[in-house]
PDB file of C-alpha atoms in Angstrom:
ATOM      1  CA  ALA A  10       4.933  27.931   6.700  1.00 63.00           C
ATOM      2  CA  GLN A  11       3.376  24.496   5.061  1.00 66.00           C
ATOM      3  CA  SER A  12       0.908  22.570   6.738  1.00 84.00           C
ATOM      4  CA  VAL A  13      -1.836  19.949   6.095  1.00 92.00           C
ATOM      5  CA  THR A  14      -5.220  19.997   7.344  1.00 94.00           C
ATOM      6  CA  GLN A  15      -7.512  17.182   7.687  1.00 96.00           C
ATOM      7  CA  PRO A  16     -10.640  18.889   9.416  1.00 95.00           C
ATOM      8  CA  ASP A  17     -12.653  15.329  10.581  1.00 95.00           C
ATOM      9  CA  ILE A  18     -10.362  14.023  13.179  1.00 95.00           C
ATOM     10  CA  HIS A  19     -13.382  10.763  12.820  1.00 96.00           C
ATOM     11  CA  ILE A  20     -15.946   9.910  10.628  1.00 97.00           C
ATOM     12  CA  THR A  21     -18.533   7.145  10.908  1.00 97.00           C
ATOM     13  CA  VAL A  22     -20.247   5.449   7.166  1.00 97.00           C
ATOM     14  CA  SER A  23     -22.813   2.658   6.884  1.00 97.00           C
ATOM     15  CA  GLU A  24     -20.932  -0.355   4.848  1.00 97.00           C
ATOM     16  CA  GLY A  25     -22.159   0.673   1.008  1.00 97.00           C
ATOM     17  CA  ALA A  26     -22.253   4.286   1.498  1.00 97.00           C
ATOM     18  CA  SER A  27     -19.904   6.806  -0.366  1.00 97.00           C
ATOM     19  CA  LEU A  28     -17.302   8.214   1.547  1.00 97.00           C
ATOM     20  CA  GLU A  29     -15.120  11.613   1.194  1.00 97.00           C
ATOM     21  CA  LEU A  30     -12.441  12.772   3.383  1.00 98.00           C
ATOM     22  CA  ARG A  31     -10.904  16.372   3.179  1.00 98.00           C
ATOM     23  CA  CYS A  32      -7.541  17.554   2.892  1.00 97.00           C
ATOM     24  CA  ASN A  33      -6.753  20.863   2.798  1.00 96.00           C
ATOM     25  CA  TYR A  34      -2.670  22.464   2.247  1.00 92.00           C
ATOM     26  CA  SER A  35      -0.919  25.319   2.601  1.00 89.00           C
ATOM     27  CA  TYR A  36       1.816  26.278   0.203  1.00 78.00           C
ATOM     28  CA  GLY A  37       2.917  28.559  -2.186  1.00 68.00           C
ATOM     29  CA  ALA A  38       3.251  26.456  -5.205  1.00 73.00           C
ATOM     30  CA  THR A  39       1.830  23.305  -6.220  1.00 70.00           C
ATOM     31  CA  PRO A  40       3.123  20.413  -4.074  1.00 80.00           C
ATOM     32  CA  TYR A  41       3.011  16.993  -4.330  1.00 86.00           C
ATOM     33  CA  LEU A  42      -0.371  15.217  -2.912  1.00 90.00           C
ATOM     34  CA  PHE A  43      -0.448  11.494  -1.535  1.00 92.00           C
ATOM     35  CA  TRP A  44      -2.899   9.658   0.193  1.00 96.00           C
ATOM     36  CA  TYR A  45      -2.034   7.340   3.005  1.00 95.00           C
ATOM     37  CA  VAL A  46      -4.080   4.862   4.832  1.00 96.00           C
ATOM     38  CA  GLN A  47      -3.039   3.260   7.680  1.00 93.00           C
ATOM     39  CA  SER A  48      -4.648   0.337   9.377  1.00 90.00           C
ATOM     40  CA  PRO A  49      -4.122  -1.157  13.011  1.00 82.00           C
ATOM     41  CA  GLY A  50      -1.197  -3.242  13.129  1.00 77.00           C
ATOM     42  CA  GLN A  51       0.090  -2.381   9.924  1.00 81.00           C
ATOM     43  CA  GLY A  52       2.740   0.335   8.145  1.00 83.00           C
ATOM     44  CA  LEU A  53       1.240   3.280   6.035  1.00 90.00           C
ATOM     45  CA  GLN A  54      -0.039   2.272   2.495  1.00 92.00           C
ATOM     46  CA  LEU A  55       0.042   4.976  -0.545  1.00 91.00           C
ATOM     47  CA  LEU A  56      -3.724   4.790  -2.054  1.00 95.00           C
ATOM     48  CA  LEU A  57      -2.867   7.510  -4.424  1.00 94.00           C
ATOM     49  CA  LYS A  58      -0.620  10.677  -5.529  1.00 91.00           C
ATOM     50  CA  TYR A  59      -1.270  13.367  -7.669  1.00 90.00           C
ATOM     51  CA  PHE A  60       1.844  15.414  -8.681  1.00 85.00           C
ATOM     52  CA  SER A  61       0.507  17.256 -12.356  1.00 83.00           C
ATOM     53  CA  GLY A  62      -1.732  16.862 -15.326  1.00 87.00           C
ATOM     54  CA  ASP A  63      -5.795  15.081 -14.533  1.00 89.00           C
ATOM     55  CA  THR A  64      -6.450  16.606 -10.996  1.00 91.00           C
ATOM     56  CA  LEU A  65      -8.779  13.648 -10.916  1.00 96.00           C
ATOM     57  CA  VAL A  66      -6.592  10.470  -9.966  1.00 95.00           C
ATOM     58  CA  GLN A  67      -7.109   7.223  -8.964  1.00 96.00           C
ATOM     59  CA  GLY A  68      -5.917   5.004  -6.389  1.00 96.00           C
ATOM     60  CA  ILE A  69      -5.975   1.073  -4.725  1.00 95.00           C
ATOM     61  CA  LYS A  70      -9.026  -0.053  -3.390  1.00 94.00           C
ATOM     62  CA  GLY A  71     -11.512   2.071  -5.334  1.00 96.00           C
ATOM     63  CA  PHE A  72     -10.868   5.483  -3.851  1.00 97.00           C
ATOM     64  CA  GLU A  73     -10.450   8.720  -5.927  1.00 97.00           C
ATOM     65  CA  ALA A  74      -8.943  12.219  -5.367  1.00 98.00           C
ATOM     66  CA  GLU A  75      -9.356  15.498  -6.719  1.00 96.00           C
ATOM     67  CA  PHE A  76      -6.819  17.920  -6.871  1.00 94.00           C
ATOM     68  CA  LYS A  77      -8.890  21.527  -6.786  1.00 94.00           C
ATOM     69  CA  ARG A  78      -6.029  24.665  -6.897  1.00 90.00           C
ATOM     70  CA  SER A  79      -8.574  26.951  -5.933  1.00 91.00           C
ATOM     71  CA  GLN A  80      -9.376  25.573  -3.123  1.00 93.00           C
ATOM     72  CA  SER A  81      -6.270  24.375  -1.870  1.00 92.00           C
ATOM     73  CA  SER A  82      -8.225  20.904  -1.495  1.00 95.00           C
ATOM     74  CA  PHE A  83      -7.447  17.301  -2.019  1.00 96.00           C
ATOM     75  CA  ASN A  84     -10.132  15.466  -0.769  1.00 98.00           C
ATOM     76  CA  LEU A  85     -10.508  11.509  -0.502  1.00 98.00           C
ATOM     77  CA  ARG A  86     -13.038   9.971  -2.310  1.00 98.00           C
ATOM     78  CA  LYS A  87     -15.364   6.286  -2.480  1.00 98.00           C
ATOM     79  CA  PRO A  88     -18.419   5.531  -4.051  1.00 97.00           C
ATOM     80  CA  SER A  89     -19.035   2.374  -1.771  1.00 97.00           C
ATOM     81  CA  VAL A  90     -17.054   1.777   1.396  1.00 97.00           C
ATOM     82  CA  HIS A  91     -16.469  -1.535   2.362  1.00 96.00           C
ATOM     83  CA  TRP A  92     -15.863  -2.903   5.950  1.00 95.00           C
ATOM     84  CA  SER A  93     -12.366  -3.758   5.133  1.00 94.00           C
ATOM     85  CA  ASP A  94     -11.631   0.542   4.710  1.00 96.00           C
ATOM     86  CA  ALA A  95     -11.835   1.064   8.505  1.00 96.00           C
ATOM     87  CA  ALA A  96      -8.309   2.757   9.130  1.00 96.00           C
ATOM     88  CA  GLU A  97      -6.461   5.830   9.769  1.00 96.00           C
ATOM     89  CA  TYR A  98      -6.448   8.079   6.269  1.00 97.00           C
ATOM     90  CA  PHE A  99      -3.687  10.560   5.995  1.00 96.00           C
ATOM     91  CA  CYS A 100      -2.855  13.347   3.482  1.00 95.00           C
ATOM     92  CA  ALA A 101       0.535  14.529   2.767  1.00 91.00           C
ATOM     93  CA  VAL A 102       2.072  16.824   1.033  1.00 87.00           C
ATOM     94  CA  ALA A 103       5.563  16.803  -0.171  1.00 82.00           C
ATOM     95  CA  VAL A 104       8.202  19.648  -0.635  1.00 73.00           C
ATOM     96  CA  ASN A 105      11.286  20.943  -1.449  1.00 61.00           C
ATOM     97  CA  THR A 106      11.641  18.323  -4.255  1.00 59.00           C
ATOM     98  CA  GLY A 107       9.984  15.508  -1.861  1.00 54.00           C
ATOM     99  CA  ASN A 108      12.423  14.882   0.433  1.00 65.00           C
ATOM    100  CA  GLN A 109       9.889  16.050   3.591  1.00 71.00           C
ATOM    101  CA  PHE A 110       7.034  14.938   3.329  1.00 77.00           C
ATOM    102  CA  TYR A 111       4.103  16.727   5.687  1.00 84.00           C
ATOM    103  CA  PHE A 112       1.454  15.198   7.154  1.00 90.00           C
ATOM    104  CA  GLY A 113      -1.908  15.607   8.444  1.00 93.00           C
ATOM    105  CA  THR A 114      -3.385  14.573  11.748  1.00 93.00           C
ATOM    106  CA  GLY A 115      -5.122  12.055   9.953  1.00 95.00           C
ATOM    107  CA  THR A 116      -8.858  11.206   9.982  1.00 97.00           C
ATOM    108  CA  SER A 117     -10.127   7.473  11.297  1.00 96.00           C
ATOM    109  CA  LEU A 118     -12.991   5.954   9.503  1.00 97.00           C
ATOM    110  CA  THR A 119     -15.230   3.661  10.930  1.00 97.00           C
ATOM    111  CA  VAL A 120     -17.389   1.495   8.927  1.00 97.00           C
ATOM    112  CA  ILE A 121     -20.467  -0.091  10.505  1.00 96.00           C
ATOM    113  CA  PRO A 122     -23.024  -2.602   8.974  1.00 91.00           C
TER     114      PRO A 122
ATOM    115  CA  GLY B  25      12.673  -9.381   2.942  1.00 53.00           C
ATOM    116  CA  ALA B  26       9.953  -8.455   1.288  1.00 79.00           C
ATOM    117  CA  GLY B  27       9.189  -4.693   3.615  1.00 92.00           C
ATOM    118  CA  VAL B  28      10.662  -2.688   5.739  1.00 95.00           C
ATOM    119  CA  SER B  29      11.218  -5.016   8.596  1.00 96.00           C
ATOM    120  CA  GLN B  30      11.635  -2.012  12.600  1.00 97.00           C
ATOM    121  CA  THR B  31      12.933  -3.203  15.697  1.00 97.00           C
ATOM    122  CA  PRO B  32      12.247  -3.178  18.078  1.00 97.00           C
ATOM    123  CA  SER B  33       8.391  -3.213  17.762  1.00 95.00           C
ATOM    124  CA  ASN B  34       8.019  -2.199  21.376  1.00 97.00           C
ATOM    125  CA  LYS B  35      10.675  -0.377  24.047  1.00 97.00           C
ATOM    126  CA  VAL B  36       9.876   0.279  27.586  1.00 98.00           C
ATOM    127  CA  THR B  37      12.686   2.435  29.045  1.00 97.00           C
ATOM    128  CA  GLU B  38      13.394   4.838  31.603  1.00 97.00           C
ATOM    129  CA  LYS B  39      13.586   8.513  31.947  1.00 97.00           C
ATOM    130  CA  GLY B  40      17.633   9.191  30.880  1.00 97.00           C
ATOM    131  CA  LYS B  41      18.188   5.530  29.100  1.00 97.00           C
ATOM    132  CA  TYR B  42      20.174   5.815  26.032  1.00 98.00           C
ATOM    133  CA  VAL B  43      17.596   3.308  22.977  1.00 98.00           C
ATOM    134  CA  GLU B  44      18.566   2.587  19.479  1.00 98.00           C
ATOM    135  CA  LEU B  45      15.900   2.001  16.399  1.00 98.00           C
ATOM    136  CA  ARG B  46      16.826  -0.234  13.820  1.00 98.00           C
ATOM    137  CA  CYS B  47      15.433  -0.063  10.495  1.00 98.00           C
ATOM    138  CA  ASP B  48      16.030  -2.407   7.471  1.00 97.00           C
ATOM    139  CA  PRO B  49      15.013  -0.650   4.261  1.00 96.00           C
ATOM    140  CA  ILE B  50      13.581  -2.660   1.131  1.00 94.00           C
ATOM    141  CA  SER B  51      16.288  -4.003  -0.244  1.00 93.00           C
ATOM    142  CA  GLY B  52      17.891  -1.599  -3.214  1.00 89.00           C
ATOM    143  CA  HIS B  53      16.364   0.592  -1.939  1.00 91.00           C
ATOM    144  CA  THR B  54      18.705   4.070  -2.216  1.00 89.00           C
ATOM    145  CA  ALA B  55      16.432   6.698   0.310  1.00 90.00           C
ATOM    146  CA  LEU B  56      15.659   6.103   3.881  1.00 93.00           C
ATOM    147  CA  TYR B  57      12.764   8.271   6.374  1.00 93.00           C
ATOM    148  CA  TRP B  58      12.641   8.303   9.904  1.00 96.00           C
ATOM    149  CA  TYR B  59       9.216  10.027  11.128  1.00 95.00           C
ATOM    150  CA  ARG B  60       7.580  10.333  14.669  1.00 96.00           C
ATOM    151  CA  GLN B  61       3.894   9.683  15.270  1.00 94.00           C
ATOM    152  CA  SER B  62       2.608  10.850  18.757  1.00 92.00           C
ATOM    153  CA  LEU B  63      -0.791   9.895  19.754  1.00 87.00           C
ATOM    154  CA  GLY B  64      -3.477  11.263  17.754  1.00 83.00           C
ATOM    155  CA  GLN B  65      -0.675  12.943  15.336  1.00 87.00           C
ATOM    156  CA  GLY B  66       0.494  12.408  11.768  1.00 90.00           C
ATOM    157  CA  PRO B  67       4.212  11.327  11.425  1.00 92.00           C
ATOM    158  CA  GLU B  68       6.347  13.769  11.999  1.00 92.00           C
ATOM    159  CA  PHE B  69       9.952  13.553   9.544  1.00 90.00           C
ATOM    160  CA  LEU B  70      12.753  13.471  11.210  1.00 94.00           C
ATOM    161  CA  ILE B  71      15.356  13.086   8.595  1.00 93.00           C
ATOM    162  CA  TYR B  72      16.004  11.659   5.419  1.00 90.00           C
ATOM    163  CA  PHE B  73      19.022   9.545   4.337  1.00 92.00           C
ATOM    164  CA  GLN B  74      20.363   9.234   0.417  1.00 88.00           C
ATOM    165  CA  GLY B  75      22.332   6.614   0.304  1.00 88.00           C
ATOM    166  CA  THR B  76      24.975   6.581   3.659  1.00 91.00           C
ATOM    167  CA  GLY B  77      24.220  10.733   4.047  1.00 89.00           C
ATOM    168  CA  ALA B  78      21.757  12.311   6.100  1.00 88.00           C
ATOM    169  CA  ALA B  79      20.337  14.336   2.889  1.00 84.00           C
ATOM    170  CA  ASP B  80      18.030  16.655   5.424  1.00 86.00           C
ATOM    171  CA  ASP B  81      18.135  16.423   9.163  1.00 91.00           C
ATOM    172  CA  SER B  82      16.022  19.048   9.856  1.00 88.00           C
ATOM    173  CA  GLY B  83      13.099  17.790  11.714  1.00 91.00           C
ATOM    174  CA  LEU B  84      15.740  15.939  14.150  1.00 95.00           C
ATOM    175  CA  PRO B  85      13.692  17.980  18.066  1.00 95.00           C
ATOM    176  CA  ASN B  86      17.148  18.751  19.144  1.00 95.00           C
ATOM    177  CA  ASP B  87      20.987  16.882  19.498  1.00 96.00           C
ATOM    178  CA  ARG B  88      19.704  14.336  21.311  1.00 97.00           C
ATOM    179  CA  PHE B  89      18.608  12.244  18.403  1.00 97.00           C
ATOM    180  CA  PHE B  90      20.862  11.129  16.082  1.00 96.00           C
ATOM    181  CA  ALA B  91      20.561   9.049  12.337  1.00 97.00           C
ATOM    182  CA  VAL B  92      23.045   6.716  11.320  1.00 96.00           C
ATOM    183  CA  ARG B  93      22.871   4.941   8.101  1.00 96.00           C
ATOM    184  CA  PRO B  94      26.895   3.889   7.738  1.00 95.00           C
ATOM    185  CA  GLU B  95      26.518   1.125   4.361  1.00 93.00           C
ATOM    186  CA  GLY B  96      23.389   2.447   2.450  1.00 91.00           C
ATOM    187  CA  SER B  97      21.333   0.026   3.855  1.00 94.00           C
ATOM    188  CA  VAL B  98      20.154  -0.707   7.408  1.00 97.00           C
ATOM    189  CA  SER B  99      19.964   2.370   9.602  1.00 98.00           C
ATOM    190  CA  THR B 100      19.708   3.251  13.455  1.00 98.00           C
ATOM    191  CA  LEU B 101      18.254   6.394  15.175  1.00 98.00           C
ATOM    192  CA  LYS B 102      19.687   6.651  18.746  1.00 98.00           C
ATOM    193  CA  ILE B 103      18.737   8.669  21.193  1.00 98.00           C
ATOM    194  CA  GLN B 104      20.329   9.679  23.870  1.00 97.00           C
ATOM    195  CA  ARG B 105      19.079  10.957  27.655  1.00 97.00           C
ATOM    196  CA  THR B 106      15.318  10.175  26.550  1.00 98.00           C
ATOM    197  CA  GLU B 107      12.549  12.426  28.344  1.00 97.00           C
ATOM    198  CA  ARG B 108       9.006  11.116  28.601  1.00 96.00           C
ATOM    199  CA  GLY B 109       8.070  13.347  25.262  1.00 96.00           C
ATOM    200  CA  ASP B 110      10.400  10.972  23.349  1.00 97.00           C
ATOM    201  CA  SER B 111       7.219   8.401  23.719  1.00 97.00           C
ATOM    202  CA  ALA B 112       5.979   7.891  20.615  1.00 97.00           C
ATOM    203  CA  VAL B 113       5.978   5.296  17.364  1.00 96.00           C
ATOM    204  CA  TYR B 114       9.176   5.549  15.331  1.00 98.00           C
ATOM    205  CA  LEU B 115       8.620   5.030  11.538  1.00 96.00           C
ATOM    206  CA  CYS B 116      11.196   3.946   9.358  1.00 96.00           C
ATOM    207  CA  ALA B 117       9.907   4.473   5.419  1.00 93.00           C
ATOM    208  CA  SER B 118      12.119   3.907   2.497  1.00 92.00           C
ATOM    209  CA  SER B 119      12.035   4.391  -1.304  1.00 87.00           C
ATOM    210  CA  LEU B 120      13.656   4.135  -4.379  1.00 82.00           C
ATOM    211  CA  LEU B 121      14.181   7.430  -5.362  1.00 72.00           C
ATOM    212  CA  ALA B 122      13.720  10.603  -3.741  1.00 64.00           C
ATOM    213  CA  ALA B 123      10.372  10.580  -2.583  1.00 56.00           C
ATOM    214  CA  GLY B 124       9.006  13.444  -5.293  1.00 56.00           C
ATOM    215  CA  ASP B 125      10.383  10.950  -7.301  1.00 64.00           C
ATOM    216  CA  THR B 126       7.893   8.213  -7.156  1.00 58.00           C
ATOM    217  CA  GLY B 127       5.808   9.204  -4.187  1.00 60.00           C
ATOM    218  CA  GLU B 128       5.592   6.469  -2.584  1.00 76.00           C
ATOM    219  CA  LEU B 129       7.220   5.506   0.494  1.00 86.00           C
ATOM    220  CA  PHE B 130       7.038   1.957   2.065  1.00 89.00           C
ATOM    221  CA  PHE B 131       6.799   2.334   5.818  1.00 92.00           C
ATOM    222  CA  GLY B 132       7.168  -0.383   8.455  1.00 94.00           C
ATOM    223  CA  GLU B 133       5.026  -1.095  10.932  1.00 92.00           C
ATOM    224  CA  GLY B 134       7.255   1.096  13.525  1.00 95.00           C
ATOM    225  CA  SER B 135       8.858   1.043  16.892  1.00 97.00           C
ATOM    226  CA  ARG B 136       6.751   2.093  19.881  1.00 96.00           C
ATOM    227  CA  LEU B 137       8.720   3.556  22.486  1.00 98.00           C
ATOM    228  CA  THR B 138       7.388   4.475  25.617  1.00 97.00           C
ATOM    229  CA  VAL B 139       9.713   6.038  28.219  1.00 97.00           C
ATOM    230  CA  LEU B 140       8.470   6.269  32.149  1.00 96.00           C
TER     231      LEU B 140
END
């Protein structure tokens, strides 16, 4: 069965520090991969996506993610975190021509001054 | 409207009651999705519409759950004989194309359902 694992439930970083959020998936073929962010009181927003091609993808708000087929991973990174990045981050996998999205359980990010 | 609109934003009901949750997608978006998000969990797929028809309803947990989209725009998620375990945030998302084509789902803020 398809699954998405985000091993870190909660991460705390200092403002200006670098960030990496982990995501691993389990699927027979290369799925479509996404990162979404959910801020309090707001809907989920797409940060970036990977379909094919260059394994390093750039997203909005200075985020990037790298697809590593050998590790079945799609980790999200940001070189310098801003206080406004505090939110819940979800990794997602789309299968069956993209009609179904499977989301991870999320990583809650706290940014301290 | 500019985004996906969901009503009500909050709904408190008693066990056994019937509930309807409404989703108004972005104008022109043919694909519409319903998800359920329980506390501490990621969104869980329920059903996907392409136009008026339910293209995939494999995520509906049981026959108490039903969704319609009669005119290919607004959708209503209907829950009969609610149970306490149905308490969650119900998310609606829409897309211009199927999610696999664009990857961009536009989510509403959700309807928080509490079953007492």
